[in-house]
PDB file of C-alpha atoms in Angstrom:
ATOM      1  CA  SER A   1      -0.249 -54.864  93.081  1.00 77.00           C
ATOM      2  CA  ALA A   2      -0.913 -53.012  96.064  1.00 85.00           C
ATOM      3  CA  VAL A   3       1.152 -50.329  97.888  1.00 92.00           C
ATOM      4  CA  ILE A   4       1.086 -50.752 101.690  1.00 95.00           C
ATOM      5  CA  SER A   5       2.340 -48.123 104.083  1.00 96.00           C
ATOM      6  CA  GLN A   6       3.003 -48.868 107.823  1.00 97.00           C
ATOM      7  CA  LYS A   7       3.458 -46.334 110.553  1.00 97.00           C
ATOM      8  CA  PRO A   8       5.670 -46.120 112.450  1.00 97.00           C
ATOM      9  CA  SER A   9       8.546 -47.779 110.806  1.00 97.00           C
ATOM     10  CA  ARG A  10      10.238 -48.267 114.097  1.00 97.00           C
ATOM     11  CA  ASP A  11       9.930 -47.535 117.905  1.00 98.00           C
ATOM     12  CA  ILE A  12      11.453 -48.122 121.151  1.00 98.00           C
ATOM     13  CA  CYS A  13       8.798 -48.515 123.893  1.00 97.00           C
ATOM     14  CA  GLN A  14       8.743 -48.847 127.633  1.00 97.00           C
ATOM     15  CA  ARG A  15       7.566 -52.213 129.095  1.00 97.00           C
ATOM     16  CA  GLY A  16       3.896 -52.134 130.092  1.00 98.00           C
ATOM     17  CA  THR A  17       2.864 -49.649 127.489  1.00 98.00           C
ATOM     18  CA  SER A  18       0.980 -50.204 124.312  1.00 98.00           C
ATOM     19  CA  LEU A  19       1.705 -49.288 120.648  1.00 98.00           C
ATOM     20  CA  THR A  20      -0.615 -49.276 117.902  1.00 98.00           C
ATOM     21  CA  ILE A  21       0.695 -49.822 114.289  1.00 98.00           C
ATOM     22  CA  GLN A  22      -1.318 -48.406 111.403  1.00 98.00           C
ATOM     23  CA  CYS A  23      -1.527 -50.054 107.952  1.00 97.00           C
ATOM     24  CA  GLN A  24      -2.792 -48.230 104.840  1.00 97.00           C
ATOM     25  CA  VAL A  25      -3.410 -49.784 101.538  1.00 96.00           C
ATOM     26  CA  ASP A  26      -3.731 -47.664  98.391  1.00 95.00           C
ATOM     27  CA  SER A  27      -6.572 -49.784  97.057  1.00 93.00           C
ATOM     28  CA  GLN A  28      -9.645 -51.578  98.644  1.00 93.00           C
ATOM     29  CA  VAL A  29      -8.693 -55.143  99.535  1.00 90.00           C
ATOM     30  CA  THR A  30     -10.897 -57.793 101.158  1.00 86.00           C
ATOM     31  CA  MET A  31      -8.208 -59.553 103.178  1.00 87.00           C
ATOM     32  CA  MET A  32      -5.549 -58.071 105.580  1.00 93.00           C
ATOM     33  CA  PHE A  33      -2.969 -59.913 107.734  1.00 95.00           C
ATOM     34  CA  TRP A  34      -0.688 -59.178 110.466  1.00 97.00           C
ATOM     35  CA  TYR A  35       2.480 -61.100 110.759  1.00 97.00           C
ATOM     36  CA  ARG A  36       5.499 -61.121 113.276  1.00 97.00           C
ATOM     37  CA  GLN A  37       9.005 -61.747 112.447  1.00 96.00           C
ATOM     38  CA  GLN A  38      11.807 -62.150 114.671  1.00 92.00           C
ATOM     39  CA  PRO A  39      15.037 -60.729 113.262  1.00 85.00           C
ATOM     40  CA  GLY A  40      16.553 -63.330 110.942  1.00 86.00           C
ATOM     41  CA  GLN A  41      13.625 -65.690 111.189  1.00 92.00           C
ATOM     42  CA  SER A  42      10.542 -66.299 109.259  1.00 94.00           C
ATOM     43  CA  LEU A  43       7.004 -64.798 109.259  1.00 95.00           C
ATOM     44  CA  THR A  44       4.420 -65.956 111.680  1.00 95.00           C
ATOM     45  CA  LEU A  45       0.836 -64.993 111.127  1.00 94.00           C
ATOM     46  CA  ILE A  46      -0.823 -63.270 114.122  1.00 96.00           C
ATOM     47  CA  ALA A  47      -4.115 -62.735 112.795  1.00 95.00           C
ATOM     48  CA  THR A  48      -6.550 -62.242 109.702  1.00 93.00           C
ATOM     49  CA  ALA A  49      -8.495 -58.855 109.658  1.00 93.00           C
ATOM     50  CA  ASN A  50     -11.558 -58.753 107.623  1.00 85.00           C
ATOM     51  CA  GLN A  51     -13.525 -55.571 107.183  1.00 82.00           C
ATOM     52  CA  GLY A  52     -16.889 -55.791 109.155  1.00 80.00           C
ATOM     53  CA  SER A  53     -15.999 -58.839 111.205  1.00 81.00           C
ATOM     54  CA  GLU A  54     -13.865 -59.806 114.194  1.00 87.00           C
ATOM     55  CA  ALA A  55     -10.241 -60.683 113.435  1.00 93.00           C
ATOM     56  CA  THR A  56      -9.513 -64.347 113.519  1.00 93.00           C
ATOM     57  CA  TYR A  57      -6.373 -65.140 115.526  1.00 95.00           C
ATOM     58  CA  GLU A  58      -3.793 -67.923 115.336  1.00 94.00           C
ATOM     59  CA  SER A  59      -2.880 -70.220 117.898  1.00 94.00           C
ATOM     60  CA  GLY A  60      -0.794 -68.516 120.501  1.00 95.00           C
ATOM     61  CA  PHE A  61      -2.144 -65.126 119.812  1.00 97.00           C
ATOM     62  CA  VAL A  62      -4.966 -63.478 121.766  1.00 96.00           C
ATOM     63  CA  ILE A  63      -7.181 -60.505 121.044  1.00 96.00           C
ATOM     64  CA  ASP A  64      -6.376 -58.965 124.442  1.00 97.00           C
ATOM     65  CA  LYS A  65      -2.747 -58.914 123.664  1.00 98.00           C
ATOM     66  CA  PHE A  66      -2.977 -57.904 119.960  1.00 98.00           C
ATOM     67  CA  PRO A  67      -6.269 -56.142 119.338  1.00 97.00           C
ATOM     68  CA  ILE A  68      -6.975 -55.430 115.747  1.00 96.00           C
ATOM     69  CA  SER A  69      -9.186 -52.931 113.910  1.00 94.00           C
ATOM     70  CA  ARG A  70     -10.408 -53.047 110.366  1.00 94.00           C
ATOM     71  CA  PRO A  71     -12.562 -50.019 110.000  1.00 92.00           C
ATOM     72  CA  ASN A  72     -12.690 -50.014 106.247  1.00 93.00           C
ATOM     73  CA  LEU A  73     -11.296 -51.712 103.074  1.00 93.00           C
ATOM     74  CA  THR A  74      -8.061 -49.878 102.981  1.00 95.00           C
ATOM     75  CA  PHE A  75      -6.948 -49.396 106.638  1.00 96.00           C
ATOM     76  CA  SER A  76      -6.244 -51.745 109.676  1.00 96.00           C
ATOM     77  CA  THR A  77      -4.354 -51.192 112.994  1.00 97.00           C
ATOM     78  CA  LEU A  78      -2.801 -53.695 115.186  1.00 98.00           C
ATOM     79  CA  THR A  79      -2.056 -52.743 118.903  1.00 98.00           C
ATOM     80  CA  VAL A  80       0.619 -54.628 120.947  1.00 98.00           C
ATOM     81  CA  SER A  81      -0.691 -54.298 124.510  1.00 98.00           C
ATOM     82  CA  ASN A  82       1.170 -54.385 127.984  1.00 98.00           C
ATOM     83  CA  MET A  83       4.426 -54.759 126.068  1.00 97.00           C
ATOM     84  CA  SER A  84       7.366 -56.802 127.454  1.00 97.00           C
ATOM     85  CA  PRO A  85      10.793 -57.293 125.971  1.00 96.00           C
ATOM     86  CA  GLU A  86       9.610 -60.663 124.388  1.00 95.00           C
ATOM     87  CA  ASP A  87       7.417 -58.602 122.158  1.00 97.00           C
ATOM     88  CA  SER A  88      10.462 -56.936 120.483  1.00 97.00           C
ATOM     89  CA  SER A  89      10.068 -57.839 117.016  1.00 97.00           C
ATOM     90  CA  ILE A  90       9.231 -56.721 113.259  1.00 97.00           C
ATOM     91  CA  TYR A  91       5.484 -56.528 112.784  1.00 98.00           C
ATOM     92  CA  LEU A  92       4.381 -56.656 109.077  1.00 97.00           C
ATOM     93  CA  CYS A  93       0.894 -55.659 107.547  1.00 97.00           C
ATOM     94  CA  SER A  94      -0.155 -57.636 104.399  1.00 95.00           C
ATOM     95  CA  ALA A  95      -3.014 -57.134 101.931  1.00 93.00           C
ATOM     96  CA  ALA A  96      -4.291 -59.819  99.643  1.00 86.00           C
ATOM     97  CA  THR A  97      -5.687 -59.065  96.031  1.00 79.00           C
ATOM     98  CA  GLY A  98      -5.360 -62.338  94.567  1.00 77.00           C
ATOM     99  CA  GLU A  99      -1.626 -62.185  95.590  1.00 85.00           C
ATOM    100  CA  ALA A 100      -0.332 -60.911  98.964  1.00 88.00           C
ATOM    101  CA  PHE A 101       1.747 -57.755  99.416  1.00 92.00           C
ATOM    102  CA  PHE A 102       3.522 -56.512 102.424  1.00 95.00           C
ATOM    103  CA  GLY A 103       4.334 -53.220 104.067  1.00 95.00           C
ATOM    104  CA  GLN A 104       7.875 -52.457 105.083  1.00 96.00           C
ATOM    105  CA  GLY A 105       7.267 -53.414 108.679  1.00 96.00           C
ATOM    106  CA  THR A 106       7.460 -51.900 112.099  1.00 97.00           C
ATOM    107  CA  ARG A 107      10.478 -52.679 114.093  1.00 97.00           C
ATOM    108  CA  LEU A 108       9.453 -52.693 117.742  1.00 98.00           C
ATOM    109  CA  THR A 109      12.211 -52.711 120.588  1.00 97.00           C
ATOM    110  CA  VAL A 110      10.616 -52.960 124.059  1.00 97.00           C
ATOM    111  CA  VAL A 111      12.909 -51.943 126.987  1.00 97.00           C
TER     112      VAL A 111
ATOM    113  CA  GLN B   1       0.871 -80.747 108.298  1.00 61.00           C
ATOM    114  CA  GLN B   2       0.767 -77.066 108.217  1.00 71.00           C
ATOM    115  CA  GLN B   3       4.508 -76.817 107.747  1.00 89.00           C
ATOM    116  CA  VAL B   4       6.517 -75.706 104.789  1.00 95.00           C
ATOM    117  CA  LYS B   5      10.065 -76.916 105.060  1.00 96.00           C
ATOM    118  CA  GLN B   6      12.805 -74.906 103.208  1.00 97.00           C
ATOM    119  CA  SER B   7      16.449 -75.686 102.559  1.00 97.00           C
ATOM    120  CA  PRO B   8      19.295 -74.715 102.536  1.00 97.00           C
ATOM    121  CA  GLN B   9      19.227 -72.238 105.465  1.00 97.00           C
ATOM    122  CA  SER B  10      22.014 -70.339 103.745  1.00 97.00           C
ATOM    123  CA  LEU B  11      23.562 -70.418 100.267  1.00 97.00           C
ATOM    124  CA  ILE B  12      26.658 -68.765  98.738  1.00 98.00           C
ATOM    125  CA  VAL B  13      26.760 -68.751  94.988  1.00 98.00           C
ATOM    126  CA  GLN B  14      29.285 -67.159  92.607  1.00 98.00           C
ATOM    127  CA  LYS B  15      28.028 -64.420  90.298  1.00 98.00           C
ATOM    128  CA  GLY B  16      26.738 -65.888  86.967  1.00 98.00           C
ATOM    129  CA  GLY B  17      25.896 -69.178  88.862  1.00 98.00           C
ATOM    130  CA  ILE B  18      22.501 -70.752  89.347  1.00 98.00           C
ATOM    131  CA  SER B  19      20.835 -70.438  92.908  1.00 98.00           C
ATOM    132  CA  ILE B  20      18.468 -73.467  93.914  1.00 98.00           C
ATOM    133  CA  ILE B  21      16.334 -73.203  97.003  1.00 98.00           C
ATOM    134  CA  ASN B  22      13.925 -76.092  97.796  1.00 98.00           C
ATOM    135  CA  CYS B  23      10.732 -76.266  99.590  1.00 98.00           C
ATOM    136  CA  ALA B  24       8.602 -79.320 100.704  1.00 97.00           C
ATOM    137  CA  TYR B  25       4.997 -79.454 102.212  1.00 96.00           C
ATOM    138  CA  GLU B  26       2.775 -82.094 103.527  1.00 93.00           C
ATOM    139  CA  ASN B  27      -0.837 -80.711 103.193  1.00 91.00           C
ATOM    140  CA  THR B  28      -2.127 -81.644  99.852  1.00 90.00           C
ATOM    141  CA  ALA B  29      -4.738 -78.985 100.271  1.00 88.00           C
ATOM    142  CA  PHE B  30      -2.162 -76.315  99.548  1.00 91.00           C
ATOM    143  CA  ASP B  31      -2.938 -74.875  96.059  1.00 90.00           C
ATOM    144  CA  TYR B  32      -0.900 -71.718  95.969  1.00 91.00           C
ATOM    145  CA  PHE B  33       2.849 -71.412  96.340  1.00 94.00           C
ATOM    146  CA  PRO B  34       4.577 -67.991  96.106  1.00 95.00           C
ATOM    147  CA  TRP B  35       8.348 -67.222  96.531  1.00 97.00           C
ATOM    148  CA  TYR B  36       9.076 -63.809  98.284  1.00 97.00           C
ATOM    149  CA  GLN B  37      12.372 -61.817  98.272  1.00 97.00           C
ATOM    150  CA  GLN B  38      13.296 -59.886 101.429  1.00 97.00           C
ATOM    151  CA  PHE B  39      16.170 -57.272 101.775  1.00 96.00           C
ATOM    152  CA  PRO B  40      17.325 -56.142 105.225  1.00 93.00           C
ATOM    153  CA  GLY B  41      14.863 -53.497 106.764  1.00 91.00           C
ATOM    154  CA  LYS B  42      12.142 -54.178 104.068  1.00 93.00           C
ATOM    155  CA  GLY B  43       9.033 -56.130 103.943  1.00 94.00           C
ATOM    156  CA  PRO B  44       8.917 -59.333 101.627  1.00 96.00           C
ATOM    157  CA  ALA B  45       8.313 -58.690  98.046  1.00 95.00           C
ATOM    158  CA  LEU B  46       6.549 -61.148  95.790  1.00 94.00           C
ATOM    159  CA  LEU B  47       8.884 -62.655  93.223  1.00 96.00           C
ATOM    160  CA  ILE B  48       6.893 -65.491  91.406  1.00 95.00           C
ATOM    161  CA  ALA B  49       4.145 -67.835  92.299  1.00 94.00           C
ATOM    162  CA  ILE B  50       2.690 -71.056  91.084  1.00 93.00           C
ATOM    163  CA  ARG B  51      -0.351 -73.093  91.259  1.00 90.00           C
ATOM    164  CA  PRO B  52      -0.273 -77.118  91.244  1.00 88.00           C
ATOM    165  CA  ASP B  53      -1.803 -77.291  87.700  1.00 90.00           C
ATOM    166  CA  VAL B  54       1.596 -76.482  86.103  1.00 92.00           C
ATOM    167  CA  SER B  55       5.141 -77.987  86.784  1.00 94.00           C
ATOM    168  CA  GLU B  56       7.114 -74.915  85.887  1.00 96.00           C
ATOM    169  CA  LYS B  57       6.826 -71.330  85.635  1.00 96.00           C
ATOM    170  CA  LYS B  58       9.535 -68.771  84.512  1.00 97.00           C
ATOM    171  CA  GLU B  59       9.744 -64.928  84.916  1.00 95.00           C
ATOM    172  CA  GLY B  60      12.974 -63.556  83.691  1.00 96.00           C
ATOM    173  CA  ARG B  61      15.903 -65.237  85.643  1.00 97.00           C
ATOM    174  CA  PHE B  62      13.607 -66.693  88.085  1.00 97.00           C
ATOM    175  CA  THR B  63      11.935 -70.213  87.786  1.00 97.00           C
ATOM    176  CA  ILE B  64       9.692 -72.214  89.911  1.00 97.00           C
ATOM    177  CA  SER B  65       9.788 -76.003  89.478  1.00 96.00           C
ATOM    178  CA  PHE B  66       6.771 -77.956  90.963  1.00 96.00           C
ATOM    179  CA  ASN B  67       6.613 -81.759  91.689  1.00 95.00           C
ATOM    180  CA  LYS B  68       3.119 -82.279  92.910  1.00 93.00           C
ATOM    181  CA  SER B  69       3.708 -86.101  93.516  1.00 94.00           C
ATOM    182  CA  ALA B  70       6.745 -85.356  95.568  1.00 95.00           C
ATOM    183  CA  LYS B  71       5.089 -82.277  97.243  1.00 95.00           C
ATOM    184  CA  GLN B  72       8.194 -80.305  96.538  1.00 97.00           C
ATOM    185  CA  PHE B  73       8.944 -77.091  94.808  1.00 97.00           C
ATOM    186  CA  SER B  74      11.982 -75.119  94.050  1.00 98.00           C
ATOM    187  CA  LEU B  75      13.188 -71.626  93.149  1.00 98.00           C
ATOM    188  CA  HIS B  76      15.982 -71.454  90.532  1.00 98.00           C
ATOM    189  CA  ILE B  77      17.813 -68.133  90.064  1.00 98.00           C
ATOM    190  CA  MET B  78      19.657 -68.123  86.763  1.00 98.00           C
ATOM    191  CA  ASP B  79      22.782 -65.911  86.221  1.00 98.00           C
ATOM    192  CA  SER B  80      22.714 -64.983  89.857  1.00 98.00           C
ATOM    193  CA  GLN B  81      23.836 -61.314  90.625  1.00 98.00           C
ATOM    194  CA  PRO B  82      25.112 -59.623  93.654  1.00 97.00           C
ATOM    195  CA  GLY B  83      21.882 -57.733  93.848  1.00 97.00           C
ATOM    196  CA  ASP B  84      20.082 -60.871  94.261  1.00 98.00           C
ATOM    197  CA  SER B  85      21.689 -61.342  97.649  1.00 98.00           C
ATOM    198  CA  ALA B  86      18.568 -61.354 100.066  1.00 97.00           C
ATOM    199  CA  THR B  87      16.503 -63.766 102.174  1.00 97.00           C
ATOM    200  CA  TYR B  88      14.128 -65.882 100.158  1.00 98.00           C
ATOM    201  CA  PHE B  89      10.969 -67.316 101.620  1.00 98.00           C
ATOM    202  CA  CYS B  90       8.826 -69.893 100.059  1.00 97.00           C
ATOM    203  CA  ALA B  91       5.136 -70.069 101.318  1.00 96.00           C
ATOM    204  CA  ALA B  92       2.131 -72.080 100.682  1.00 94.00           C
ATOM    205  CA  SER B  93      -1.755 -71.335 101.116  1.00 90.00           C
ATOM    206  CA  MET B  94      -5.111 -73.056 100.431  1.00 83.00           C
ATOM    207  CA  ARG B  95      -8.609 -72.481  99.162  1.00 63.00           C
ATOM    208  CA  GLY B  96      -8.067 -69.537  96.772  1.00 61.00           C
ATOM    209  CA  GLY B  97      -4.442 -68.663  96.949  1.00 58.00           C
ATOM    210  CA  ALA B  98      -2.995 -65.658  98.870  1.00 55.00           C
ATOM    211  CA  THR B  99      -6.413 -64.299  99.912  1.00 61.00           C
ATOM    212  CA  ASN B 100      -6.257 -67.054 102.302  1.00 75.00           C
ATOM    213  CA  LYS B 101      -3.509 -67.106 104.924  1.00 85.00           C
ATOM    214  CA  LEU B 102       0.154 -67.871 103.887  1.00 91.00           C
ATOM    215  CA  ILE B 103       2.197 -70.463 105.669  1.00 92.00           C
ATOM    216  CA  PHE B 104       5.938 -69.453 105.097  1.00 95.00           C
ATOM    217  CA  GLY B 105       9.187 -71.492 105.062  1.00 96.00           C
ATOM    218  CA  THR B 106      12.083 -70.688 107.340  1.00 96.00           C
ATOM    219  CA  GLY B 107      14.000 -68.695 104.753  1.00 97.00           C
ATOM    220  CA  THR B 108      17.173 -68.991 102.979  1.00 98.00           C
ATOM    221  CA  LEU B 109      19.852 -66.299 103.041  1.00 98.00           C
ATOM    222  CA  LEU B 110      21.499 -66.123  99.731  1.00 98.00           C
ATOM    223  CA  ALA B 111      24.727 -64.334  99.153  1.00 98.00           C
ATOM    224  CA  VAL B 112      26.119 -63.907  95.548  1.00 98.00           C
ATOM    225  CA  GLN B 113      29.767 -63.271  95.536  1.00 96.00           C
ATOM    226  CA  PRO B 114      31.108 -61.015  92.840  1.00 92.00           C
TER     227      PRO B 114
END
């Protein structure tokens, strides 16, 4: 299994600002993913982040709004840009090593 | 075709009883079916997973039953305990398992009453 640490665990941000979420894995992994989860709802994939290539975004998510970095095999960041209250959600990082493991999530509130 | 349908939305079970959660899919290219358990304020934790070459997989009190022809799979929690109270998600992926993206079901909120 992989241990995944996300920072920050929660934040309250002003609309129009940006927040960068960090995801650190305790081992090298090929595939990392970013999900969004509204409270009480299911997980929706935002993008797949592979080291050395551009992230692949799912329908409804764009790079300008959710830029992703993947500088090495143990680390990734997701930025939520120009935030609005609709971006209030839980953001989850996942790493796959044959099986997929998740961080504890970042609870974002935009006011 | 990319959806995974999950039922029930919520479930109340008495301690010691059997909890059953069902999922169905349409895309026959799916070849990996995990179940995740999520407690409030935590990320999902992998419980158990199955591939379509077997019809059942058991790990402790948790069993996945898989029906390839019906395109359905289910999670059975035997001897349910109050500590099992959580939200459960089924998921599916294709082309190599979880190293490819997971499509999640809508979730089932399980409450086990003492």
